[in-house]
């Protein structure tokens, strides 16, 4: 039987076309909400189930919490239920949930505004160190099916007015679910969150939404903000009058070194043998009870250079100039060398340079350099500073890569690895614990070697008559190595483990600088077991460099109690 083209077209036109089903949007919203609350929160549910309560109570808590999270996510998605909006937003939420789940599961981290800030401000090298086949496998296995389902579904509407009504109805239903579940399970949920504050940062993807909101608000507030001047009255003290030679202070900002593995603090392993020799000579002082300002570089670095203490808001985004501005305003030469991911704004207004510019082939591999590169051509770098400022005095800051994880094995050259075999995996939980500790301890041992070389260079500068020299070393924060299932750092300070908020610190003053400052190292050693924090750094450096200003607080100057004047005043009368 023959059929003309026109007959075929007519038949095709008469075939019914499936009607657009507005229920597809609603089904998508609630399907995604259930997936995000359930499989998207596996680390959270594992954490709840690991609590010490009776199993029936834990299951009840988990069910109530899951219903509550489902309602909140459904309310959020209902507001965004428009064909051109829902898919990309839902995709971002799914990916956030998968990435969060992976890193929470692997490293025990939680997601807050500080952690998101770290992610935003990281560099390509750090990102590469966190990428792994296990991450890709998790992304495909956990996120792949739901994303395929999302992008295969037809999302249609019958006009924006009816759709707005359906969105409002979905929002009302979701909020009703939130209110009812919170009301029914209030006692259990309130107790759960009060006793386990970290759980609030484990709820995917709401943790990322909240953190992104806080970060955006913070950035919007900071946009166009002019930093308040600090120490406008700064001037050099009496020690600069007809000085025989200028002071040179090296401030080494350590990275991710924790006090627990610091040999000078009594650690069983010899991770700091060189510093132990310097300590035995009498001029190096080790501080054994030091607290950082934060648990991440993003917070600690600006805070330790801030005139504000942590309690005064030094750990918040900077609103004031830093220590380096005060030193430069007083007329000193300042230089920042960076072997990390930047100075977080601290060095923006003083001379600064990346340590690998130009790179030294023997110390740099694939764009990453060992910390010793900061000593390469150091004399030339200092000679290039303003000669008038240099003649008054120099403050040199070295920002280490130190013990930055998770690839600890990359932080030290082969000839400086006394502890073997070591972990070489990015997935720290997969490493034997002893090999993980070996890799980390090698980073501390290399920091010991780097500080030894720096002290030797400073001693040469002193004995040659060029400068009166000194060194202050302090780490920005600590690190977790699997204790209580935690790895790396960045846990909110309020409930951070001791490993992340107990850091090493040492000072060394040459005989010339001791005489210049009038400080007794015997006195410093006698006081070295007292609590110290990043709050002391700003004022201690001003004290060492004899910079007078109203913002300098003698009570926070570690050297002030041991100065000749203070010791004479404290000496009892005969």
Coordinates of C-alpha atoms in Angstrom, one line a residue:
X1 CA 0.0 0.0 0.0
X2 CA 1.4 3.4 -1.0
X3 CA 1.1 6.4 1.2
X4 CA 1.8 10.0 0.1
X5 CA 4.0 12.4 2.0
X6 CA 1.0 14.6 2.8
X7 CA -0.9 11.6 4.3
X8 CA 2.1 10.7 6.5
X9 CA 2.4 14.2 7.7
X10 CA -1.3 14.3 8.5
X11 CA -1.1 11.1 10.4
X12 CA 1.8 12.4 12.4
X13 CA 0.0 15.6 13.2
X14 CA -3.0 13.6 14.5
X15 CA -0.8 11.5 16.9
X16 CA -1.2 12.8 20.4
X17 CA 1.7 14.6 22.1
X18 CA 2.3 13.8 25.7
X19 CA 1.2 16.8 27.8
X20 CA 3.7 18.7 29.9
X21 CA 3.6 17.4 33.4
X22 CA 4.2 20.1 36.0
X23 CA 4.6 17.3 38.6
X24 CA 8.1 16.6 37.2
X25 CA 9.4 19.7 38.9
X26 CA 7.9 18.7 42.3
X27 CA 9.2 15.2 42.0
X28 CA 12.7 16.4 41.1
X29 CA 12.7 18.8 44.1
X30 CA 11.7 16.1 46.6
X31 CA 13.8 13.4 45.0
X32 CA 16.9 15.6 45.2
X33 CA 16.1 16.6 48.8
X34 CA 15.8 13.0 49.9
X35 CA 19.1 12.0 48.1
X36 CA 21.0 15.0 49.6
X37 CA 19.7 14.3 53.1
X38 CA 20.4 10.6 52.8
X39 CA 23.3 9.4 50.7
X40 CA 24.6 12.9 50.4
X41 CA 25.2 12.9 54.2
X42 CA 26.9 9.6 54.8
X43 CA 29.7 11.0 57.0
X44 CA 27.1 12.8 59.1
X45 CA 25.1 9.6 59.6
X46 CA 28.2 7.6 60.4
X47 CA 29.1 10.2 63.0
X48 CA 25.6 10.1 64.6
X49 CA 25.7 6.3 64.7
X50 CA 29.1 6.3 66.3
X51 CA 27.8 8.2 69.4
X52 CA 27.7 6.3 72.7
X53 CA 23.9 6.5 73.1
X54 CA 21.7 3.3 72.9
X55 CA 21.2 2.2 69.3
X56 CA 17.5 2.8 69.3
X57 CA 18.0 6.4 70.4
X58 CA 20.7 6.9 67.8
X59 CA 18.4 5.6 65.0
X60 CA 15.6 7.8 66.3
X61 CA 17.9 10.9 66.3
X62 CA 19.1 10.1 62.8
X63 CA 15.6 9.7 61.4
X64 CA 14.4 12.9 62.9
X65 CA 17.5 14.8 61.8
X66 CA 17.2 13.3 58.3
X67 CA 13.5 14.5 58.0
X68 CA 14.5 18.0 59.2
X69 CA 17.4 18.2 56.7
X70 CA 15.1 17.0 53.9
X71 CA 12.6 19.7 54.7
X72 CA 15.2 22.5 54.7
X73 CA 16.7 21.4 51.4
X74 CA 13.2 21.0 49.8
X75 CA 12.3 24.5 51.0
X76 CA 15.5 25.8 49.4
X77 CA 14.9 24.0 46.1
X78 CA 11.2 25.0 46.0
X79 CA 12.3 28.6 45.9
X80 CA 14.5 27.8 42.9
X81 CA 12.1 25.5 41.0
X82 CA 12.4 27.1 37.6
X83 CA 13.6 25.1 34.6
X84 CA 16.6 27.3 33.9
X85 CA 17.6 27.6 37.5
X86 CA 16.9 24.3 39.2
X87 CA 19.3 22.1 37.2
X88 CA 22.5 24.2 37.6
X89 CA 21.8 25.0 41.3
X90 CA 20.9 21.3 42.0
X91 CA 24.1 20.2 40.2
X92 CA 26.2 22.6 42.3
X93 CA 24.6 21.3 45.5
X94 CA 25.1 17.6 44.5
X95 CA 28.8 18.3 43.7
X96 CA 29.3 20.2 47.0
X97 CA 27.7 17.3 48.9
X98 CA 29.9 14.7 47.1
X99 CA 33.2 16.7 47.6
X100 CA 32.3 17.5 51.2
X101 CA 31.5 13.9 51.9
X102 CA 34.8 12.7 50.5
X103 CA 37.0 15.2 52.4
X104 CA 35.0 14.7 55.6
X105 CA 35.3 11.0 55.3
X106 CA 39.0 10.9 54.3
X107 CA 40.3 13.7 56.6
X108 CA 37.7 14.2 59.3
X109 CA 37.4 17.9 58.3
X110 CA 34.2 20.0 58.7
X111 CA 32.9 22.7 56.3
X112 CA 32.7 26.2 57.6
X113 CA 33.4 29.7 56.3
X114 CA 37.1 29.4 57.2
X115 CA 37.4 26.1 55.4
X116 CA 35.6 27.6 52.3
X117 CA 37.9 30.6 52.4
X118 CA 40.9 28.2 52.3
X119 CA 39.4 26.5 49.3
X120 CA 38.8 29.8 47.5
X121 CA 42.3 31.1 48.2
X122 CA 44.2 27.9 47.5
X123 CA 46.6 27.6 44.6
X124 CA 46.9 25.1 41.8
X125 CA 49.7 23.1 43.5
X126 CA 47.6 22.6 46.7
X127 CA 44.6 21.6 44.7
X128 CA 46.6 19.1 42.8
X129 CA 47.8 17.5 46.0
X130 CA 44.2 16.9 47.1
X131 CA 43.1 15.3 43.8
X132 CA 43.2 11.5 43.6
X133 CA 41.7 8.5 41.9
X134 CA 39.6 7.8 45.0
X135 CA 38.1 11.3 44.8
X136 CA 37.2 10.6 41.1
X137 CA 35.7 7.2 42.0
X138 CA 33.6 8.8 44.8
X139 CA 32.4 11.5 42.4
X140 CA 31.3 8.9 39.8
X141 CA 29.9 6.4 42.2
X142 CA 28.0 8.7 44.5
X143 CA 27.2 11.7 42.4
X144 CA 27.1 10.2 38.9
X145 CA 23.7 8.5 39.1
X146 CA 21.8 11.3 40.6
X147 CA 23.3 13.9 38.2
X148 CA 22.4 11.6 35.3
X149 CA 18.8 11.3 36.7
X150 CA 18.6 15.1 37.1
X151 CA 19.7 16.0 33.6
X152 CA 17.6 13.3 32.0
X153 CA 14.3 14.5 33.6
X154 CA 12.0 16.9 31.7
X155 CA 11.5 20.0 33.7
X156 CA 8.5 21.9 32.4
X157 CA 6.1 24.6 33.6
X158 CA 2.7 25.9 32.4
X159 CA 3.5 29.6 32.8
X160 CA 5.3 31.5 35.5
X161 CA 2.2 32.4 37.5
X162 CA 1.0 28.8 38.1
X163 CA 4.6 27.7 38.7
X164 CA 5.1 30.4 41.3
X165 CA 2.0 29.1 43.1
X166 CA 3.4 25.6 43.0
X167 CA 6.7 26.8 44.3
X168 CA 5.0 28.6 47.2
X169 CA 3.0 25.5 48.0
X170 CA 6.1 23.4 48.0
X171 CA 7.8 25.9 50.3
X172 CA 4.9 25.8 52.7
X173 CA 4.9 22.0 52.8
X174 CA 8.7 21.9 53.3
X175 CA 8.7 24.4 56.1
X176 CA 5.8 22.5 57.7
X177 CA 7.9 19.4 57.6
X178 CA 10.8 21.3 59.2
X179 CA 8.7 22.8 62.0
X180 CA 6.9 19.5 62.8
X181 CA 10.1 17.4 62.9
X182 CA 11.9 20.1 65.0
X183 CA 8.9 20.2 67.4
X184 CA 8.6 16.4 67.8
X185 CA 12.3 15.8 68.1
X186 CA 13.4 19.0 69.8
X187 CA 14.8 17.6 73.0
X188 CA 16.9 15.0 71.3
X189 CA 18.1 17.3 68.6
X190 CA 18.9 20.1 71.0
X191 CA 21.0 17.7 73.2
X192 CA 22.7 16.3 70.1
X193 CA 23.8 19.6 68.7
X194 CA 24.7 21.0 72.2
X195 CA 27.0 18.1 73.0
X196 CA 28.4 17.6 69.4
X197 CA 28.9 21.1 68.0
X198 CA 30.9 19.9 65.0
X199 CA 27.7 18.2 63.6
X200 CA 26.4 21.6 62.4
X201 CA 29.3 21.8 60.0
X202 CA 28.7 18.3 58.6
X203 CA 25.2 18.8 57.2
X204 CA 25.6 18.6 53.4
X205 CA 25.1 20.7 51.4
X206 CA 23.7 23.3 53.8
X207 CA 27.1 23.7 55.4
X208 CA 28.4 24.9 52.1
X209 CA 25.4 27.2 51.5
X210 CA 25.8 28.8 54.9
X211 CA 29.6 29.1 54.5
X212 CA 29.3 30.6 51.1
X213 CA 26.7 33.1 52.4
X214 CA 29.0 34.2 55.3
X215 CA 32.0 34.4 52.9
X216 CA 30.1 36.5 50.4
X217 CA 28.9 38.8 53.2
X218 CA 32.4 39.1 54.5
X219 CA 33.9 39.9 51.1
X220 CA 31.1 42.4 50.3
X221 CA 31.8 44.2 53.6
X222 CA 35.5 44.2 53.0
X223 CA 35.2 45.5 49.4
X224 CA 36.6 49.0 49.2
X225 CA 37.5 49.0 52.9
X226 CA 40.6 51.0 53.7
X227 CA 42.7 49.5 56.5
X228 CA 43.0 51.6 59.6
X229 CA 46.5 52.9 60.1
X230 CA 48.4 51.4 63.0
X231 CA 51.3 53.0 64.9
X232 CA 51.3 56.3 63.1
X233 CA 53.5 57.6 66.0
X234 CA 56.0 54.8 65.5
X235 CA 59.7 55.8 66.0
X236 CA 63.0 54.1 66.7
X237 CA 64.2 54.0 70.2
X238 CA 67.4 55.2 71.9
X239 CA 69.4 52.1 70.9
X240 CA 69.6 53.5 67.3
X241 CA 71.4 56.6 68.5
X242 CA 75.0 56.3 67.1
X243 CA 74.5 52.5 66.9
X244 CA 77.7 50.5 66.1
X245 CA 75.7 48.2 63.8
X246 CA 72.1 47.8 62.9
X247 CA 69.8 44.9 64.1
X248 CA 68.7 42.1 61.8
X249 CA 65.8 40.1 62.9
X250 CA 64.6 37.0 61.0
X251 CA 61.0 36.0 61.6
X252 CA 60.3 32.5 60.4
X253 CA 56.6 31.7 60.1
X254 CA 56.3 27.9 60.2
X255 CA 53.6 25.9 58.5
X256 CA 51.5 23.1 60.1
X257 CA 54.2 22.2 62.7
X258 CA 52.6 20.8 65.8
X259 CA 54.2 20.9 69.3
X260 CA 53.6 17.3 70.0
X261 CA 56.2 16.2 67.4
X262 CA 58.7 18.9 68.3
X263 CA 61.9 17.3 69.7
X264 CA 62.7 20.2 72.1
X265 CA 59.3 19.7 73.7
X266 CA 60.2 16.2 74.9
X267 CA 59.1 14.2 71.9
X268 CA 60.6 10.7 72.0
X269 CA 62.1 11.1 68.5
X270 CA 65.1 13.3 67.7
X271 CA 63.2 15.6 65.2
X272 CA 65.1 18.7 66.3
X273 CA 68.7 17.7 66.9
X274 CA 70.3 20.8 65.4
X275 CA 68.1 23.1 67.5
X276 CA 69.0 21.1 70.6
X277 CA 72.7 21.9 69.9
X278 CA 71.9 25.6 69.6
X279 CA 69.9 25.3 72.8
X280 CA 72.8 23.7 74.6
X281 CA 75.0 26.7 73.6
X282 CA 72.8 28.9 75.7
X283 CA 71.2 31.5 73.4
X284 CA 68.2 29.6 71.9
X285 CA 65.0 29.5 74.0
X286 CA 62.2 27.0 73.3
X287 CA 58.7 27.9 74.4
X288 CA 56.7 24.7 75.2
X289 CA 53.2 26.0 75.7
X290 CA 52.2 28.1 72.6
X291 CA 48.7 28.6 71.2
X292 CA 48.0 29.8 67.7
X293 CA 45.4 32.3 66.7
X294 CA 43.6 29.9 64.4
X295 CA 43.6 26.4 62.9
X296 CA 44.3 27.5 59.3
X297 CA 46.9 29.8 57.6
X298 CA 44.0 32.0 56.3
X299 CA 43.2 33.0 59.9
X300 CA 46.5 32.6 61.8
X301 CA 48.8 34.5 59.5
X302 CA 47.0 37.9 59.5
X303 CA 46.2 37.4 63.2
X304 CA 49.7 36.9 64.4
X305 CA 50.8 40.2 62.7
X306 CA 47.7 42.1 63.9
X307 CA 47.8 44.6 66.8
X308 CA 44.6 42.9 68.1
X309 CA 44.6 39.8 70.2
X310 CA 42.5 36.9 69.3
X311 CA 39.9 37.8 71.8
X312 CA 39.8 41.4 70.5
X313 CA 39.0 40.1 67.0
X314 CA 42.5 39.5 65.6
X315 CA 41.2 36.3 64.0
X316 CA 38.6 38.1 62.0
X317 CA 39.2 39.6 58.5
X318 CA 41.8 42.4 58.9
X319 CA 40.5 45.9 59.4
X320 CA 43.9 47.4 60.5
X321 CA 47.4 47.5 59.1
X322 CA 49.9 44.9 60.3
X323 CA 53.1 44.7 62.3
X324 CA 55.1 45.1 59.0
X325 CA 53.4 48.5 58.3
X326 CA 54.5 49.7 61.8
X327 CA 58.1 48.5 61.3
X328 CA 58.3 50.2 57.9
X329 CA 56.7 53.4 59.2
X330 CA 59.4 53.5 61.9
X331 CA 62.0 53.6 59.1
X332 CA 63.2 50.0 59.1
X333 CA 63.8 47.9 56.0
X334 CA 61.3 45.0 55.7
X335 CA 61.3 42.1 53.4
X336 CA 58.8 39.1 53.1
X337 CA 60.0 35.9 51.3
X338 CA 57.2 33.5 50.6
X339 CA 57.5 29.7 49.9
X340 CA 53.8 29.2 50.5
X341 CA 50.5 30.3 48.9
X342 CA 50.9 34.0 49.7
X343 CA 51.0 36.3 52.8
X344 CA 47.1 36.7 53.0
X345 CA 47.5 40.5 52.7
X346 CA 50.0 40.9 55.4
X347 CA 52.9 41.9 53.2
X348 CA 51.0 43.8 50.5
X349 CA 52.5 47.2 51.5
X350 CA 56.1 46.1 52.0
X351 CA 58.8 44.7 49.7
X352 CA 58.0 41.0 49.1
X353 CA 59.0 38.2 46.7
X354 CA 58.2 34.6 46.1
X355 CA 61.1 32.5 47.3
X356 CA 61.4 30.7 43.9
X357 CA 61.9 33.9 41.9
X358 CA 64.3 33.1 40.3
X359 CA 64.1 29.3 41.0
X360 CA 67.2 27.3 42.1
X361 CA 67.2 24.0 40.2
X362 CA 68.8 22.1 43.0
X363 CA 66.1 23.1 45.5
X364 CA 63.0 23.3 43.2
X365 CA 61.1 20.5 41.5
X366 CA 57.9 20.9 39.3
X367 CA 57.3 24.4 40.5
X368 CA 57.7 23.6 44.2
X369 CA 60.7 24.5 46.3
X370 CA 62.2 23.2 49.6
X371 CA 62.4 25.9 52.3
X372 CA 66.1 26.2 51.9
X373 CA 65.5 28.2 48.7
X374 CA 64.8 31.2 50.9
X375 CA 68.4 31.2 51.9
X376 CA 69.6 31.3 48.3
X377 CA 70.9 34.7 47.2
X378 CA 69.7 36.1 50.5
X379 CA 72.6 38.5 50.9
X380 CA 71.8 40.0 47.5
X381 CA 68.1 40.3 48.4
X382 CA 68.9 42.2 51.5
X383 CA 71.5 44.4 49.7
X384 CA 68.7 45.4 47.2
X385 CA 66.6 47.0 50.0
X386 CA 66.6 50.7 50.5
X387 CA 70.1 51.5 51.8
X388 CA 68.9 54.2 54.3
X389 CA 66.4 51.9 55.9
X390 CA 68.8 49.0 55.8
X391 CA 71.4 51.1 57.7
X392 CA 68.9 51.5 60.5
X393 CA 67.8 47.8 60.7
X394 CA 66.2 44.9 58.9
X395 CA 63.3 42.6 59.6
X396 CA 63.2 39.6 57.3
X397 CA 60.1 37.3 57.2
X398 CA 60.4 33.8 55.8
X399 CA 57.1 32.0 55.2
X400 CA 57.7 28.3 55.1
X401 CA 55.9 25.5 53.2
X402 CA 57.1 23.5 56.3
X403 CA 54.9 20.5 57.0
X404 CA 52.0 21.3 54.7
X405 CA 49.9 18.2 53.9
X406 CA 48.7 15.9 52.8
X407 CA 51.8 15.2 50.7
X408 CA 54.2 15.4 53.6
X409 CA 56.7 13.3 51.7
X410 CA 57.3 16.2 49.2
X411 CA 58.4 18.6 51.9
X412 CA 61.9 17.3 52.5
X413 CA 64.7 16.2 50.1
X414 CA 65.7 12.5 50.3
X415 CA 69.0 13.3 52.2
X416 CA 67.0 14.8 55.0
X417 CA 64.6 12.0 55.8
X418 CA 65.8 10.1 58.9
X419 CA 62.5 8.3 59.4
X420 CA 61.6 5.6 56.9
X421 CA 59.5 4.1 55.4
X422 CA 57.2 7.0 55.0
X423 CA 53.7 7.5 53.6
X424 CA 53.6 8.7 50.0
X425 CA 49.8 8.6 49.5
X426 CA 47.4 11.5 49.4
X427 CA 44.8 9.4 51.1
X428 CA 46.2 9.6 54.6
X429 CA 43.7 7.2 56.2
X430 CA 45.1 4.5 53.8
X431 CA 48.6 4.8 55.1
X432 CA 49.9 2.7 58.0
X433 CA 49.9 5.1 61.0
X434 CA 53.7 4.6 61.7
X435 CA 54.5 5.5 58.0
X436 CA 52.3 8.6 58.2
X437 CA 54.1 9.8 61.4
X438 CA 57.4 9.1 59.7
X439 CA 56.5 11.3 56.7
X440 CA 55.3 14.1 59.0
X441 CA 58.4 13.8 61.4
X442 CA 60.6 14.1 58.3
X443 CA 59.1 17.5 57.7
X444 CA 59.9 18.6 61.2
X445 CA 63.4 17.3 60.9
X446 CA 63.8 19.3 57.7
X447 CA 62.5 22.4 59.4
X448 CA 65.2 21.8 62.0
X449 CA 67.8 21.7 59.3
X450 CA 66.4 24.8 57.7
X451 CA 66.5 26.7 61.0
X452 CA 70.0 25.4 61.6
X453 CA 71.2 26.9 58.3
X454 CA 69.4 30.1 59.0
X455 CA 70.9 30.4 62.5
X456 CA 74.4 29.7 61.0
X457 CA 73.9 32.5 58.5
X458 CA 72.7 34.9 61.2
X459 CA 75.7 34.0 63.4
X460 CA 78.0 34.8 60.4
X461 CA 76.3 38.1 60.0
X462 CA 76.9 38.8 63.7
X463 CA 80.5 37.7 64.0
X464 CA 81.5 39.6 60.8
X465 CA 80.2 42.8 62.4
X466 CA 77.5 43.5 59.9
X467 CA 74.5 43.2 62.1
X468 CA 73.3 42.3 65.6
X469 CA 71.1 39.4 64.8
X470 CA 68.1 37.4 66.1
X471 CA 65.5 34.9 65.1
X472 CA 62.0 34.1 66.1
X473 CA 60.3 30.9 64.8
X474 CA 56.6 30.1 65.4
X475 CA 54.2 27.9 63.5
X476 CA 50.9 29.2 62.2
X477 CA 48.8 26.2 63.4
X478 CA 49.2 22.5 64.2
X479 CA 48.0 19.3 62.4
X480 CA 46.0 16.1 63.1
X481 CA 47.5 12.8 62.0
X482 CA 44.6 10.5 62.5
X483 CA 43.9 11.1 66.2
X484 CA 40.1 10.6 66.7
X485 CA 39.7 10.1 62.9
X486 CA 40.9 13.6 62.1
X487 CA 43.6 14.6 59.6
X488 CA 45.1 17.9 58.4
X489 CA 43.7 21.0 60.1
X490 CA 41.0 23.7 59.9
X491 CA 38.6 22.4 62.6
X492 CA 36.8 25.4 64.2
X493 CA 38.8 26.7 67.1
X494 CA 36.1 26.2 69.7
X495 CA 36.4 22.4 69.5
X496 CA 39.7 21.9 67.7
X497 CA 41.9 19.1 69.1
X498 CA 45.1 19.9 71.0
X499 CA 47.2 18.7 68.0
X500 CA 45.9 21.7 66.0
X501 CA 46.2 24.4 68.6
X502 CA 49.5 23.6 70.2
X503 CA 52.5 24.8 68.2
X504 CA 56.3 25.1 68.5
X505 CA 58.1 28.4 69.0
X506 CA 61.8 29.3 69.6
X507 CA 63.8 32.5 69.9
X508 CA 67.5 33.1 69.4
X509 CA 69.4 36.3 70.1
X510 CA 73.0 36.8 69.3
X511 CA 75.2 38.2 72.1
X512 CA 75.2 41.6 70.3
X513 CA 71.4 41.7 70.2
X514 CA 71.2 40.6 73.8
X515 CA 73.4 43.5 74.8
X516 CA 71.5 45.9 72.6
X517 CA 68.1 44.9 74.1
X518 CA 69.4 44.3 77.6
X519 CA 67.6 40.9 77.6
X520 CA 68.8 38.0 79.7
X521 CA 68.4 34.7 78.0
X522 CA 68.7 32.9 81.3
X523 CA 65.5 34.8 82.4
X524 CA 63.8 33.9 79.1
X525 CA 64.6 30.2 79.6
X526 CA 63.2 30.4 83.2
X527 CA 59.9 31.7 81.8
X528 CA 59.7 29.6 78.7
X529 CA 57.2 27.1 80.1
X530 CA 54.6 29.8 80.7
X531 CA 51.6 30.0 78.3
X532 CA 52.4 32.0 75.1
X533 CA 50.3 32.7 72.1
X534 CA 50.3 34.5 68.7
X535 CA 49.0 37.5 70.6
X536 CA 52.6 38.1 71.8
X537 CA 54.3 38.3 68.4
X538 CA 53.3 41.8 67.4
X539 CA 54.6 43.4 70.6
X540 CA 57.6 41.1 71.0
X541 CA 59.0 42.1 67.6
X542 CA 58.5 45.8 68.4
X543 CA 60.4 45.2 71.6
X544 CA 63.3 43.4 69.9
X545 CA 63.5 46.1 67.3
X546 CA 63.1 48.9 69.9
X547 CA 60.2 50.6 68.1
X548 CA 58.2 52.9 70.3
X549 CA 54.5 53.4 69.6
X550 CA 51.3 53.7 71.7
X551 CA 50.0 50.4 70.2
X552 CA 52.8 48.5 71.7
X553 CA 51.8 46.7 74.9
X554 CA 54.6 45.8 77.3
X555 CA 52.5 43.1 78.9
X556 CA 52.5 41.2 75.6
X557 CA 56.2 41.6 75.0
X558 CA 57.9 38.3 75.8
X559 CA 61.3 40.0 76.3
X560 CA 60.1 42.9 78.5
X561 CA 60.1 40.9 81.8
X562 CA 63.7 39.9 81.1
X563 CA 65.1 43.3 80.1
X564 CA 67.9 44.8 82.2
X565 CA 65.7 47.6 83.4
X566 CA 62.9 45.3 84.5
X567 CA 65.4 43.0 86.2
X568 CA 67.0 45.9 88.1
X569 CA 63.6 47.2 89.2
X570 CA 62.5 43.7 90.3
X571 CA 65.7 43.1 92.3
X572 CA 65.0 43.3 96.1
X573 CA 66.8 46.0 98.0
X574 CA 69.6 45.1 100.3

